[in-house]
Short mmCIF file of C-alpha atoms in Angstrom, two decimals:
data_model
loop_
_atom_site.label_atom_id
_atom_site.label_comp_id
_atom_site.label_asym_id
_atom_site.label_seq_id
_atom_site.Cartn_x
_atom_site.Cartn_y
_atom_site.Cartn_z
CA UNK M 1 16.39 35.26 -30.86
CA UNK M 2 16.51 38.28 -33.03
CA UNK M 3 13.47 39.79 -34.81
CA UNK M 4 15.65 39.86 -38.03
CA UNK M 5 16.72 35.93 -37.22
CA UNK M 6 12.85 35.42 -37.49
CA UNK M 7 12.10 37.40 -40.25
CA UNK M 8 14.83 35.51 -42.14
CA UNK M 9 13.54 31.98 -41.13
CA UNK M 10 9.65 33.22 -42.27
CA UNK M 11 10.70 33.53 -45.62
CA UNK M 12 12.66 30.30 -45.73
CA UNK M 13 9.69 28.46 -44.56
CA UNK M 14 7.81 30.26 -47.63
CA UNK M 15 10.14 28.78 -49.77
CA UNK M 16 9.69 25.78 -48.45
CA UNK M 17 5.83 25.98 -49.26
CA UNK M 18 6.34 26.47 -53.57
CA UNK M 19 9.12 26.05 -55.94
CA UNK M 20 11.53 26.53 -59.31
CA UNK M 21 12.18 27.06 -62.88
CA UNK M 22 15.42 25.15 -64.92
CA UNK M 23 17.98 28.26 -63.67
CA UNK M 24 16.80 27.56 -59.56
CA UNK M 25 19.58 27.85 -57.58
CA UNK M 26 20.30 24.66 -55.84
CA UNK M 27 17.66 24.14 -53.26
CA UNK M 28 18.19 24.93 -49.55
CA UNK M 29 16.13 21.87 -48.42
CA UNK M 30 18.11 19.21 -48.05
CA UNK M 31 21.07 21.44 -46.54
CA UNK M 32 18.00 22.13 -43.09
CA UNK M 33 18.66 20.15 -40.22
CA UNK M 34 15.28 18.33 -38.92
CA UNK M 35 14.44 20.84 -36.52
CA UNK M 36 14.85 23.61 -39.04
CA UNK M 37 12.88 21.70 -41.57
CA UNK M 38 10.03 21.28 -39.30
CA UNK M 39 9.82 24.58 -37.94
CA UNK M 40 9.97 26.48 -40.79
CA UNK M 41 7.43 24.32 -42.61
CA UNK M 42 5.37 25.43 -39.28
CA UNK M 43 6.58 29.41 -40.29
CA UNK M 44 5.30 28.64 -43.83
CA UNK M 45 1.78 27.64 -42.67
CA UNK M 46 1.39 30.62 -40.39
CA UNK M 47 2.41 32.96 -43.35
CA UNK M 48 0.59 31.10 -45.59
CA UNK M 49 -2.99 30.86 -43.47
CA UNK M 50 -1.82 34.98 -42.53
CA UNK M 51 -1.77 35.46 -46.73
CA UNK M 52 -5.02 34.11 -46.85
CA UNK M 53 -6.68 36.46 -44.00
CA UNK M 54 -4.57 39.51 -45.58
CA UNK M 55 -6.28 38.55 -48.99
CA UNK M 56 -9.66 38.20 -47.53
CA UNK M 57 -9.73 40.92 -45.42
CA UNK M 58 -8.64 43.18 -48.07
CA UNK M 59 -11.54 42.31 -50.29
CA UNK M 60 -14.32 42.94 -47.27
CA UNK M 61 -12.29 46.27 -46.47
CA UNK M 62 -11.55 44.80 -42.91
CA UNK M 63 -8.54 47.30 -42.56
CA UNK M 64 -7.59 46.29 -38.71
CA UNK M 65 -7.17 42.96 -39.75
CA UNK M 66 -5.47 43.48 -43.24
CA UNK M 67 -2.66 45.51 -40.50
CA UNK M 68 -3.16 42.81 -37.66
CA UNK M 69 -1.70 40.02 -40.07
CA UNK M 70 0.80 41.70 -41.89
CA UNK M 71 2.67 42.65 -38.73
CA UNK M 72 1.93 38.67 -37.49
CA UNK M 73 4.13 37.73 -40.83
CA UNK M 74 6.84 40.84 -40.10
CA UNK M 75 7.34 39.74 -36.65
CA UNK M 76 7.75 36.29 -37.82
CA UNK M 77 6.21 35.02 -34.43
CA UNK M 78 6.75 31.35 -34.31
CA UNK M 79 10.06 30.89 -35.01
CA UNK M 80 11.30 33.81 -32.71
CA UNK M 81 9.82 31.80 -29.93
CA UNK M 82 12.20 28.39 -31.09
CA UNK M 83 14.61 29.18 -32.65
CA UNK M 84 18.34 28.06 -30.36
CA UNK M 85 21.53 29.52 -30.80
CA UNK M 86 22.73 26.87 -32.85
CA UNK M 87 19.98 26.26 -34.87
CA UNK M 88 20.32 30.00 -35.98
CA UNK M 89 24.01 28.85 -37.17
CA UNK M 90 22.65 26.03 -38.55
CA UNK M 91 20.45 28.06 -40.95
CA UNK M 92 22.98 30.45 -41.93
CA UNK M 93 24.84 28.22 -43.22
CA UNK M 94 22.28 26.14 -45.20
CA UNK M 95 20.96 29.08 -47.50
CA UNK M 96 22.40 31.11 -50.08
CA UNK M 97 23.03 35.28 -49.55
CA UNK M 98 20.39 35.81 -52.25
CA UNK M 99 17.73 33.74 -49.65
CA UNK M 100 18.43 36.18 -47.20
CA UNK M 101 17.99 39.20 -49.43
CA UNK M 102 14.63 37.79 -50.55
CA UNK M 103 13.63 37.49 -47.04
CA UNK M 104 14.90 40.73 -46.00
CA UNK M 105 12.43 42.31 -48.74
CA UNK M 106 9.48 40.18 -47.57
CA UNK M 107 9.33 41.49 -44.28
CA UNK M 108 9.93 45.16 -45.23
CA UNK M 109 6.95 44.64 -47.55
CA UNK M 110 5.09 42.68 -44.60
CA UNK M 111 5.84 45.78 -41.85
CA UNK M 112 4.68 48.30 -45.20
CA UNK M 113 1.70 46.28 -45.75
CA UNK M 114 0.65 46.64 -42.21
CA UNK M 115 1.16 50.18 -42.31
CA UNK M 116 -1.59 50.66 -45.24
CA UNK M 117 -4.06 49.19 -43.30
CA UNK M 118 -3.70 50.80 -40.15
CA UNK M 119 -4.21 53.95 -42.70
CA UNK M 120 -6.72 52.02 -44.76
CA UNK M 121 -5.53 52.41 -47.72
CA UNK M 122 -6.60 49.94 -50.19
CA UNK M 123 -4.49 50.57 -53.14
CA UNK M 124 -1.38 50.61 -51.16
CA UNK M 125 -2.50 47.30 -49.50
CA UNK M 126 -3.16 45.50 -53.24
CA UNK M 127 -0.30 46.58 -54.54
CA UNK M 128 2.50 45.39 -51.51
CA UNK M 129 0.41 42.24 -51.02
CA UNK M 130 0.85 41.59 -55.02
CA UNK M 131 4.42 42.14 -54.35
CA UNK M 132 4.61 39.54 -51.28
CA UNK M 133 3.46 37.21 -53.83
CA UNK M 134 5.78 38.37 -56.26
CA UNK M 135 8.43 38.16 -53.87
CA UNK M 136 7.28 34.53 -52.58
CA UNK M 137 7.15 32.89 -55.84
CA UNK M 138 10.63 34.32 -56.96
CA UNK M 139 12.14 32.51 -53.43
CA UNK M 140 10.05 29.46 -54.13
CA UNK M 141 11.59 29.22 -57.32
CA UNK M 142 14.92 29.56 -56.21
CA UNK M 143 15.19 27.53 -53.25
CA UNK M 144 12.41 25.42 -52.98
CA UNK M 145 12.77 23.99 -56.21
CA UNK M 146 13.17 20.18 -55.07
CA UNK M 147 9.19 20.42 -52.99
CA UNK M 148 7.64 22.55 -55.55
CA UNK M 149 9.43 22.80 -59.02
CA UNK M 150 5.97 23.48 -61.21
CA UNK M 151 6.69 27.26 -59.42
CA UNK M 152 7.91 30.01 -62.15
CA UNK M 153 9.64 32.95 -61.11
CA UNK M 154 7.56 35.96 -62.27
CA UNK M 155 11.04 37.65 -62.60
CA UNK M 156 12.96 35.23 -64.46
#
């Protein structure tokens, strides 16, 4: 499996971990086979638990690890690992072009957020993780709306 087939499936799983506003799009949920389901809520919880260690390692100015779990969430390692063929095709055609845009961004920010701290720089770090978020909630909103539809987009 490609790293960009990973990346893409990371950010699916964090929409499947929040959700929506009245103008979602129609959820991408329901349209996941089992298998894609399950693994992506496994993605989610990685990048979710990785969030957490990014936000706390930021605050104790543990710049290794701030770097150490950003590139974790770029690389999107769980999926890449399980992730068939079919499944793949299976996924494409369950979300919207505006889901993979979203998930494109995340992972740029992810591989930019690991490059502040391997040059420990704190500001940078704040203000791409703050953007992650940004970025999460406006996917959750979108496409996760049916598990989580108290979610706002911060851009809507």
């Amino acid at each position: 499996m490609t790293a960009r087939t990973g990346k893409f499936l990371a950010t699916v799983l964090l929409g499947l971990t929040i959700s929506t506003s009245s103008l979602a799009a129609e959820p991408v949920t329901p349209e996941l086979t089992d298998k894609l389901s399950q693994l992506l809520q496994q993605e989610m919880r990685a990048v979710q638990g990785g969030m957490t260690s990014i936000h706390s390692a930021m605050v104790m100015g543990q710049h290794e690890a701030v770097a150490e779990n950003a590139q974790q969430i770029h690389d999107s390692f769980i999926l890449q690992q399980e992730l068939t063929e079919e499944d793949r095709k299976d996924l494409m055609s369950a979300v919207p072009k505006g889901f993979i845009k979203l998930d494109k961004e995340f992972h740029k920010l992810a591989a930019s957020l690991a490059e502040a701290g391997r040059n420990e720089d704190t500001k940078e770090q704040h203000r791409l993780f703050s953007k992650m978020t940004g970025n999460c909630i406006q996917c959750h909103s979108k496409y996760v709306s049916d598990r989580f539809p108290d979610v706002k987009s911060v851009k809507d």
